mmCIF file of C-alpha atoms in Angstrom:
data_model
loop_
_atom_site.group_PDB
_atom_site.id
_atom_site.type_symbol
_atom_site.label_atom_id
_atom_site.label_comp_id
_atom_site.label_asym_id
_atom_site.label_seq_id
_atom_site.Cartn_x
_atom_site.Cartn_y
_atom_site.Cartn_z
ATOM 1 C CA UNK A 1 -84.706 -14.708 91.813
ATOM 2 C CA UNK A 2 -86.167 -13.718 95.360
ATOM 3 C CA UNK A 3 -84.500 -10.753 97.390
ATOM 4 C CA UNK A 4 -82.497 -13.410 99.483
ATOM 5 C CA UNK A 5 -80.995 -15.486 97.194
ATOM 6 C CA UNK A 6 -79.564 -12.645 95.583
ATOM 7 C CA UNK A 7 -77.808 -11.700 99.346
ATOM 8 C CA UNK A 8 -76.784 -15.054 99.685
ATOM 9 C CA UNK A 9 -74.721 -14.721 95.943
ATOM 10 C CA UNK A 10 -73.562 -11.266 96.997
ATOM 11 C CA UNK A 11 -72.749 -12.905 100.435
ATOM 12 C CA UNK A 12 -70.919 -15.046 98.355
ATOM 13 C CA UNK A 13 -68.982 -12.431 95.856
ATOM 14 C CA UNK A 14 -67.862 -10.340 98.782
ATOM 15 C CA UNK A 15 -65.816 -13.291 100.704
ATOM 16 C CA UNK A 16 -64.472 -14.701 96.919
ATOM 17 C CA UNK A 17 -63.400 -10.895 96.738
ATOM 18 C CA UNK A 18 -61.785 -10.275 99.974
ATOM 19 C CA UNK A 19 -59.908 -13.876 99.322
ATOM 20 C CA UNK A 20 -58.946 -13.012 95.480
ATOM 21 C CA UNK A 21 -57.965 -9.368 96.180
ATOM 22 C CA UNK A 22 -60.165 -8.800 93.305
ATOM 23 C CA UNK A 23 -63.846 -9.167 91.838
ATOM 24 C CA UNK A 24 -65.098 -12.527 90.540
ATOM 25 C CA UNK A 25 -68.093 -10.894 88.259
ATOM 26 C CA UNK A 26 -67.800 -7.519 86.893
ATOM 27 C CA UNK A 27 -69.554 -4.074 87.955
ATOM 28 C CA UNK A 28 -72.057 -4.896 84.913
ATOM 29 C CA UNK A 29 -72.655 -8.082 86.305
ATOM 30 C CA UNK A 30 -72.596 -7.257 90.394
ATOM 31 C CA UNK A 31 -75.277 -4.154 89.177
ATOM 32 C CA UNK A 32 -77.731 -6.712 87.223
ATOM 33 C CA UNK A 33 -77.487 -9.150 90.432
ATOM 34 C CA UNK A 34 -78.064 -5.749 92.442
ATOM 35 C CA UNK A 35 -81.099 -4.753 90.406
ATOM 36 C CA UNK A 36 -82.710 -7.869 89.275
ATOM 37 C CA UNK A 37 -81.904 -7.635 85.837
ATOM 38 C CA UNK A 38 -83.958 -10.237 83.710
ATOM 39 C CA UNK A 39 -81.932 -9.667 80.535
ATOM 40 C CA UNK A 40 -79.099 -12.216 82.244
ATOM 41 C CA UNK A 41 -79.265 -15.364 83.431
ATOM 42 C CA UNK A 42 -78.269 -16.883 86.775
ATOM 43 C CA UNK A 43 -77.126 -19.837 87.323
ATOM 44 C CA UNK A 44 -76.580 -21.334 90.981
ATOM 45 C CA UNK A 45 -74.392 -24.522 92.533
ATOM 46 C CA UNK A 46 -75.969 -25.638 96.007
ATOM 47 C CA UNK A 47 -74.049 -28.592 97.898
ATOM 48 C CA UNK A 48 -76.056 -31.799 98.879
ATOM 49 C CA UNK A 49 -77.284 -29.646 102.288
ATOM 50 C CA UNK A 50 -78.473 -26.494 99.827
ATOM 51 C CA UNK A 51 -75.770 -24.369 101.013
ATOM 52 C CA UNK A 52 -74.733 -22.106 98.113
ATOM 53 C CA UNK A 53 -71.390 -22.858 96.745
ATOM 54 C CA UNK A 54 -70.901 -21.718 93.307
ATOM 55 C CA UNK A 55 -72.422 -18.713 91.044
ATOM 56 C CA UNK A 56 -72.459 -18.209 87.731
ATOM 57 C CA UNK A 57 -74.121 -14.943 85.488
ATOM 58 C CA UNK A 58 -74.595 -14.920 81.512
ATOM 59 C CA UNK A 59 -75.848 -11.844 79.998
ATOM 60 C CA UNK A 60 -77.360 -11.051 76.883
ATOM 61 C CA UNK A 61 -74.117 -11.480 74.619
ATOM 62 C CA UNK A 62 -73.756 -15.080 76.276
ATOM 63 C CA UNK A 63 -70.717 -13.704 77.799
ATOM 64 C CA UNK A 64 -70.181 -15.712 81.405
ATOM 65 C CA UNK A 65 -68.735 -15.168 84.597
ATOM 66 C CA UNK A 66 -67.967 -18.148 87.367
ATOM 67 C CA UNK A 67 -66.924 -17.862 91.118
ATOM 68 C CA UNK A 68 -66.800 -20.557 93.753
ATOM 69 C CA UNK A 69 -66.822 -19.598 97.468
ATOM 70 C CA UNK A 70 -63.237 -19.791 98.269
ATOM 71 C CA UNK A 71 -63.737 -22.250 101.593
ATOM 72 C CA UNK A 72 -65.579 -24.688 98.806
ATOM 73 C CA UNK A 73 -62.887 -24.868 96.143
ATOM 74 C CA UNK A 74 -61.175 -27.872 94.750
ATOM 75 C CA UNK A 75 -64.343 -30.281 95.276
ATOM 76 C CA UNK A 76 -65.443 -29.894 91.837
ATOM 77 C CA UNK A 77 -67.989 -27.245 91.797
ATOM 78 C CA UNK A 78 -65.858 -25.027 89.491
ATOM 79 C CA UNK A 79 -65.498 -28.036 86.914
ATOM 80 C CA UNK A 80 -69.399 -28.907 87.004
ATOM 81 C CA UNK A 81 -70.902 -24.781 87.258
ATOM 82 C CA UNK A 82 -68.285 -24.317 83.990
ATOM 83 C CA UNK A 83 -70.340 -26.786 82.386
ATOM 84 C CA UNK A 84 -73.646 -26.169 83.325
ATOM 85 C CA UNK A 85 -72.416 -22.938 82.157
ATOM 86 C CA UNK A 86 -71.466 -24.057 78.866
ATOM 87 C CA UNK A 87 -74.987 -26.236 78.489
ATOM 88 C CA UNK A 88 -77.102 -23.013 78.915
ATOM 89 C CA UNK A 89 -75.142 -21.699 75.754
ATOM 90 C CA UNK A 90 -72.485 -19.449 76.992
ATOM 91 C CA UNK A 91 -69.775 -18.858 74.240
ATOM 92 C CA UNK A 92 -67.241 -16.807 76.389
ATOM 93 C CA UNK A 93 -66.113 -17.439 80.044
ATOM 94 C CA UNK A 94 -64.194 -14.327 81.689
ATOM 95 C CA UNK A 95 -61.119 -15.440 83.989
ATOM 96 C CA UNK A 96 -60.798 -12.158 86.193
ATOM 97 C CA UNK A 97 -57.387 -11.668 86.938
ATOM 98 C CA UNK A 98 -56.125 -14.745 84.543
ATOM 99 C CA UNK A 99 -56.173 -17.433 87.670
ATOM 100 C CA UNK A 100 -54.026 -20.652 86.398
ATOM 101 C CA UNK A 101 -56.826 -22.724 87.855
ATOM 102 C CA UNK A 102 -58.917 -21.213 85.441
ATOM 103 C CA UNK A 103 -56.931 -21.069 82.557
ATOM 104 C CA UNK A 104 -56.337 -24.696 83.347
ATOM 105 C CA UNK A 105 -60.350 -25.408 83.065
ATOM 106 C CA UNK A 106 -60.357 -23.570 79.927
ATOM 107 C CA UNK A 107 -57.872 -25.838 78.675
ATOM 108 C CA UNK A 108 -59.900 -28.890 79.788
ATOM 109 C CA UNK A 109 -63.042 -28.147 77.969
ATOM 110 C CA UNK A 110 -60.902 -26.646 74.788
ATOM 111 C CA UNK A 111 -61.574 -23.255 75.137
ATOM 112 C CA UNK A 112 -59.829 -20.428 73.345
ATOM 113 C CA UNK A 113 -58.336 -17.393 74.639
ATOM 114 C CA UNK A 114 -59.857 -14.543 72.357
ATOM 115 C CA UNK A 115 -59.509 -11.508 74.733
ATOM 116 C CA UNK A 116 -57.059 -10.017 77.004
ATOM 117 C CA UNK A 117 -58.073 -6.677 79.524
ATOM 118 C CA UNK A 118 -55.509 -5.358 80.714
ATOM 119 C CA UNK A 119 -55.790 -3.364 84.210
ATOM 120 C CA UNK A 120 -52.790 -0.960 84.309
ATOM 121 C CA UNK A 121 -52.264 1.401 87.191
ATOM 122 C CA UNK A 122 -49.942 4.506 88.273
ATOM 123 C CA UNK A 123 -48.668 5.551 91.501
ATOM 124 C CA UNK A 124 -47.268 9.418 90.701
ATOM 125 C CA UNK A 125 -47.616 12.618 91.180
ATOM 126 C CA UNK A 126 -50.566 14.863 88.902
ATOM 127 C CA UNK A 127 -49.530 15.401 85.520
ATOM 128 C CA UNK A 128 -48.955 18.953 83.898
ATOM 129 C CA UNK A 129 -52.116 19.300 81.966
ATOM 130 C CA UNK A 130 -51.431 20.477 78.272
ATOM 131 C CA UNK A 131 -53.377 23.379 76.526
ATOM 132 C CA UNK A 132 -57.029 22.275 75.080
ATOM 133 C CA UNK A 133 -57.083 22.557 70.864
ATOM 134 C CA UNK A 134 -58.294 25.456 70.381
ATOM 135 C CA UNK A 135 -62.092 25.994 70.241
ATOM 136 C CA UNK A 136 -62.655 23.503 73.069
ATOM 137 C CA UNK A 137 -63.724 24.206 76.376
ATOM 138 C CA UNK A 138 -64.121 21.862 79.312
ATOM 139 C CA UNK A 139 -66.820 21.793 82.256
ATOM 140 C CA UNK A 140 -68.262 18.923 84.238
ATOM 141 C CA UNK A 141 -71.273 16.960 83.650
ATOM 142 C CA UNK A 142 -75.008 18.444 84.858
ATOM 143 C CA UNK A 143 -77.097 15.277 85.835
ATOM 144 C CA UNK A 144 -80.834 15.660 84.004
ATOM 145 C CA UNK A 145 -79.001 17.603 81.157
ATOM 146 C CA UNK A 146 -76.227 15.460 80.028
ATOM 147 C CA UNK A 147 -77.253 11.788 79.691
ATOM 148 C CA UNK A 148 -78.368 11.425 76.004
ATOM 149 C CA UNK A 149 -74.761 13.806 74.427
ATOM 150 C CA UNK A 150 -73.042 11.817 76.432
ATOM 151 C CA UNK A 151 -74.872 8.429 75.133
ATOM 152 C CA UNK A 152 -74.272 9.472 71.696
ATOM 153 C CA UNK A 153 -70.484 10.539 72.379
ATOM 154 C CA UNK A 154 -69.561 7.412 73.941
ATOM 155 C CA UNK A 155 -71.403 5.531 71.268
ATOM 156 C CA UNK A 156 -69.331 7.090 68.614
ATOM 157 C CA UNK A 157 -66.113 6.828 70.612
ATOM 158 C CA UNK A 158 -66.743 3.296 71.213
ATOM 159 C CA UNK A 159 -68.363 2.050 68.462
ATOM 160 C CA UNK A 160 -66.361 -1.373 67.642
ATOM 161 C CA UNK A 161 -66.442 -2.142 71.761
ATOM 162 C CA UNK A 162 -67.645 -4.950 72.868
ATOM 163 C CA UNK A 163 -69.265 -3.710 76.409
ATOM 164 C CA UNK A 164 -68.573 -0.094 76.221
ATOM 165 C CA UNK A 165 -69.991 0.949 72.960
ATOM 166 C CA UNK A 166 -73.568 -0.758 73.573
ATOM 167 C CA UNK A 167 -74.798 1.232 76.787
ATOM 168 C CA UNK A 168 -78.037 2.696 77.285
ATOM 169 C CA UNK A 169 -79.793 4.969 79.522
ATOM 170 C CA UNK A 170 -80.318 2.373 82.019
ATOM 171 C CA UNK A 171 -76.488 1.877 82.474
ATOM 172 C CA UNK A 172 -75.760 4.970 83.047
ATOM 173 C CA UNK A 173 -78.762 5.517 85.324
ATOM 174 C CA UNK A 174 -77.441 3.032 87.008
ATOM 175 C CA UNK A 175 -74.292 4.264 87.685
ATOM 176 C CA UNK A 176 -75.563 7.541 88.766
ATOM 177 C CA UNK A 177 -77.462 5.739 91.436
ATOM 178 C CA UNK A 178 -74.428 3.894 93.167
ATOM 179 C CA UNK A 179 -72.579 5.851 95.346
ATOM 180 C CA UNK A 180 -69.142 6.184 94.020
ATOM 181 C CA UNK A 181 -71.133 8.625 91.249
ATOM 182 C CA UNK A 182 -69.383 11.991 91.738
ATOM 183 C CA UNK A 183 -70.404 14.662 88.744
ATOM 184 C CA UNK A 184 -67.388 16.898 90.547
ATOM 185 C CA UNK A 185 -65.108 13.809 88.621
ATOM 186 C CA UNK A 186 -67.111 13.387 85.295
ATOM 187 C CA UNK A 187 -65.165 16.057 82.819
ATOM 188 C CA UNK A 188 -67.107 16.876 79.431
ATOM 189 C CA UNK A 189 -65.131 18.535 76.349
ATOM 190 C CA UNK A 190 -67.275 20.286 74.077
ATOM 191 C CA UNK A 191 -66.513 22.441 70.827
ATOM 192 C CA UNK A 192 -67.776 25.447 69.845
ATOM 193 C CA UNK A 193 -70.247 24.769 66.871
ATOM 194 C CA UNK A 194 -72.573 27.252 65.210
ATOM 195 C CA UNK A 195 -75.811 27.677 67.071
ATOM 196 C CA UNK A 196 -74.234 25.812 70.098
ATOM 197 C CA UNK A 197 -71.752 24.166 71.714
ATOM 198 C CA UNK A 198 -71.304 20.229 70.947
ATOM 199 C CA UNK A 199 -69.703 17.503 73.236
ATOM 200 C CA UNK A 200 -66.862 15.973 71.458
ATOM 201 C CA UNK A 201 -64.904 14.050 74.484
ATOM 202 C CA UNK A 202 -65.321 13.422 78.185
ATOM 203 C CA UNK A 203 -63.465 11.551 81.186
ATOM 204 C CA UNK A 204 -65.400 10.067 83.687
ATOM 205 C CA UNK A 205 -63.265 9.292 86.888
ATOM 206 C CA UNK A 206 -64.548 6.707 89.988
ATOM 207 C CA UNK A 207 -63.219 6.715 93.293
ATOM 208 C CA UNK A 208 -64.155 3.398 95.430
ATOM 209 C CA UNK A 209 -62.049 1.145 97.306
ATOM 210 C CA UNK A 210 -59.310 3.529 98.553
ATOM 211 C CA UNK A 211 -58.659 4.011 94.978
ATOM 212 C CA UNK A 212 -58.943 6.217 91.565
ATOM 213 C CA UNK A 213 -59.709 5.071 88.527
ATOM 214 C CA UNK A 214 -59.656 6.203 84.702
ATOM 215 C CA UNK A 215 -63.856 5.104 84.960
ATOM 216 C CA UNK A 216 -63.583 5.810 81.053
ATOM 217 C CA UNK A 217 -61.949 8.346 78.519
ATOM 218 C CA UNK A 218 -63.998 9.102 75.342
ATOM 219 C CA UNK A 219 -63.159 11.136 72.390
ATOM 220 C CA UNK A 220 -65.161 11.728 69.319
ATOM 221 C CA UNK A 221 -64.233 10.204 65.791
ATOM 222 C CA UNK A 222 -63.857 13.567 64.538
ATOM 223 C CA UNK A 223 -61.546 14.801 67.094
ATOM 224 C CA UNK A 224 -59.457 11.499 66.552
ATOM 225 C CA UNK A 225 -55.422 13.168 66.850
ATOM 226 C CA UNK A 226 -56.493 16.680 68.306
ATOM 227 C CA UNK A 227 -54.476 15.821 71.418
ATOM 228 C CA UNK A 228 -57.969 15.928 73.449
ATOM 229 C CA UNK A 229 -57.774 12.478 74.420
ATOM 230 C CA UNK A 230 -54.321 13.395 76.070
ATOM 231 C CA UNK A 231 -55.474 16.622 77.919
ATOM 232 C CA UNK A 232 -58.672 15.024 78.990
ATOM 233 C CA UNK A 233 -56.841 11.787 80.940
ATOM 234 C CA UNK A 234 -54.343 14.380 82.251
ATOM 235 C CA UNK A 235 -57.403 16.544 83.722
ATOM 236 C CA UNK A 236 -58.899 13.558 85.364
ATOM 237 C CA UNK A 237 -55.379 12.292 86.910
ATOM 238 C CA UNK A 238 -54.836 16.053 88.244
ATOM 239 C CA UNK A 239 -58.416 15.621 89.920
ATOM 240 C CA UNK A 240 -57.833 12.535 91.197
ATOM 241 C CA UNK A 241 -54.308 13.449 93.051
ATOM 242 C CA UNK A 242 -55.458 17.183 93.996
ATOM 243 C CA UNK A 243 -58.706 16.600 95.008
ATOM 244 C CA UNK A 244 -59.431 13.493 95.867
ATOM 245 C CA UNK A 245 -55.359 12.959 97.457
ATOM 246 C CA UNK A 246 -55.104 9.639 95.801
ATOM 247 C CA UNK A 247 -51.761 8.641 94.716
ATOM 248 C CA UNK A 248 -52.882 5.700 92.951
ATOM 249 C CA UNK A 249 -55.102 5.572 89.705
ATOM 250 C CA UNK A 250 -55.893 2.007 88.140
ATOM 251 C CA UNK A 251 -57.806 1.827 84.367
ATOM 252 C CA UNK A 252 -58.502 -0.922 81.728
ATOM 253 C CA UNK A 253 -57.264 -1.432 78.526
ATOM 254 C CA UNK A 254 -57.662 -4.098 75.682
ATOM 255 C CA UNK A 255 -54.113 -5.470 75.008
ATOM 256 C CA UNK A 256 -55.356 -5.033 71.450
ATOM 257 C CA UNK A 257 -55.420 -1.423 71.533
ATOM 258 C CA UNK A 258 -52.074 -0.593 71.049
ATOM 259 C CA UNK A 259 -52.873 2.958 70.691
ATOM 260 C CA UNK A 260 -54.730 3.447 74.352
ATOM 261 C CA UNK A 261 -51.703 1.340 75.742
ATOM 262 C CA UNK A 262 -48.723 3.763 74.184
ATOM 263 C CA UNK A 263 -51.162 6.608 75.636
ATOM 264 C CA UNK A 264 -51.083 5.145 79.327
ATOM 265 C CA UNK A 265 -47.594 4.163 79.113
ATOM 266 C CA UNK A 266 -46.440 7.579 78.377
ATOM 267 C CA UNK A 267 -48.785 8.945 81.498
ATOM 268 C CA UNK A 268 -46.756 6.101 83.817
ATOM 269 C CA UNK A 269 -49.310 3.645 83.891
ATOM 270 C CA UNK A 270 -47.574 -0.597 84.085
ATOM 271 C CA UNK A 271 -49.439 -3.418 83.511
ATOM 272 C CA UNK A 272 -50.948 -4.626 87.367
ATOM 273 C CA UNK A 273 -53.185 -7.616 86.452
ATOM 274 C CA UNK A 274 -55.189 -9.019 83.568
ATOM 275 C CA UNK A 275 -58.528 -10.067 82.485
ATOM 276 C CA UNK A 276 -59.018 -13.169 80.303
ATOM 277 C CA UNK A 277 -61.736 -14.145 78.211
ATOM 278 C CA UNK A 278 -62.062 -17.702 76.228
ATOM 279 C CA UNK A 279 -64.349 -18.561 73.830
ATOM 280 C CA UNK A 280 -65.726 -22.055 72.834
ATOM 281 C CA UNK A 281 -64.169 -23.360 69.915
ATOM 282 C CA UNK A 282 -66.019 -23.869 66.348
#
């Protein structure tokens, strides 16, 4: 894929966003477009005059997501880029946002729903931030000195995830390039171990779009029900509404995690929107 036909898809993204009110393919996804990524694949639906109408991205877990520019919709693009889709062996389809026209097109090729991401968000003051457990100190992170402990924290903290658990240097190098990246917002927890210190939890904050977000909280299996998990989210609402003045703070959460969900309930987060995924049947 040649430098301008990935504008003309990110053309394409940015009006189905500004119509939606939300994005049609995922950061992952938008950053692979961004950087040529050749681990996905791209599929593309050009009208009878070549004028790009329709998008689609697999990636390596033949997970897919779909957009059709909004001035093109209801012609049938949707119906036939689902199944060319399908044909190039995707097993899941995201819906972002759970739009009934797509959960009526999952319905019509018999797909299942299988996943639902939850995107919960809190309009409050900071929280009081409880103590630390004891032996735990908290800093920020130190680009060129942090990647691979964090790597290793967040692949123990989200080991049984199905996007979060798998990243690699490259994702996070990634991240670090865009220009949301702010180590001022990226809050490491690390325990006092002999011969060292040793990072057991962090929580990595974004700010883009006018708003905050919970970017990601990890905690370490062996600080599972320390209370670190609590402080740390607390810590990176207080930096969001102090230093950063926003009021509002969005995050994501499996509806499956019943655990994460009593968590953000408590600190005032509602549900705002969801994420659905479907999965071909058999």
């Amino acid at each position: 894929m040649d430098t301008t036909e990935r504008e003309e898809i990110a053309a394409l993204l940015a009006r189905a966003a500004e119509a939606d009110g939300r994005q049609a393919v995922s950061e992952q996804g938008r950053l692979a477009l961004r950087n040529g990524r050749v681990d996905v694949n791209h599929l593309t639906s050009k009208d009878e005059h070549g004028v790009l109408v329709g998008y689609a991205q697999i990636d390596a877990e033949w997970s897919a997501e779909l957009v059709v520019d909004p001035a093109r919709r209801r012609e049938g693009h949707g119906r036939a880029l689902l199944q060319r889709t399908l044909n190039s062996g995707a097993r899941r389809v995201w819906a972002h946002g759970g739009h009934p026209g797509a959960k009526h097109l999952a319905g019509e090729f018999h797909l299942e729903l299988v996943r639902e991401l939850r995107q919960l968000r809190r309009t409050a003051p900071a929280p009081e931030v409880p103590a630390l457990p004891d032996g735990v100190t908290l800093r920020t992170f130190e680009p060129g000195r942090d990647e691979e402990a964090w790597l290793k924290v967040n692949a123990a903290a989200f080991a049984h995830h199905p996007e979060q658990g798998s990243w690699t240097r490259r994702d996070l190098e990634e991240r670090q390039a865009e220009a949301w990246f702010d180590p001022a917002g990226f809050f490491l927890a690390e325990r006092e171990r002999e011969g060292g210190r040793e990072l057991v939890g962090f929580h990595w904050t974004k700010v883009e779009g006018g708003l905050g977000e919970v970017y990601v909280v990890g905690v370490s299996p062996a600080e599972q029900g320390s209370g670190l998990g609590k402080v740390l989210t607390a810590v990176g609402l207080r930096h969001l509404a102090r230093d950063r003045g926003l009021s509002t703070v969005l995050l994501y959460v499996d509806a499956d995690n019943p655990a994460a969900l009593r968590v953000y309930e408590r600190a005032g987060f509602t549900v705002h929107e969801v994420d659905l995924v479907f999965e071909v049947r058999g």
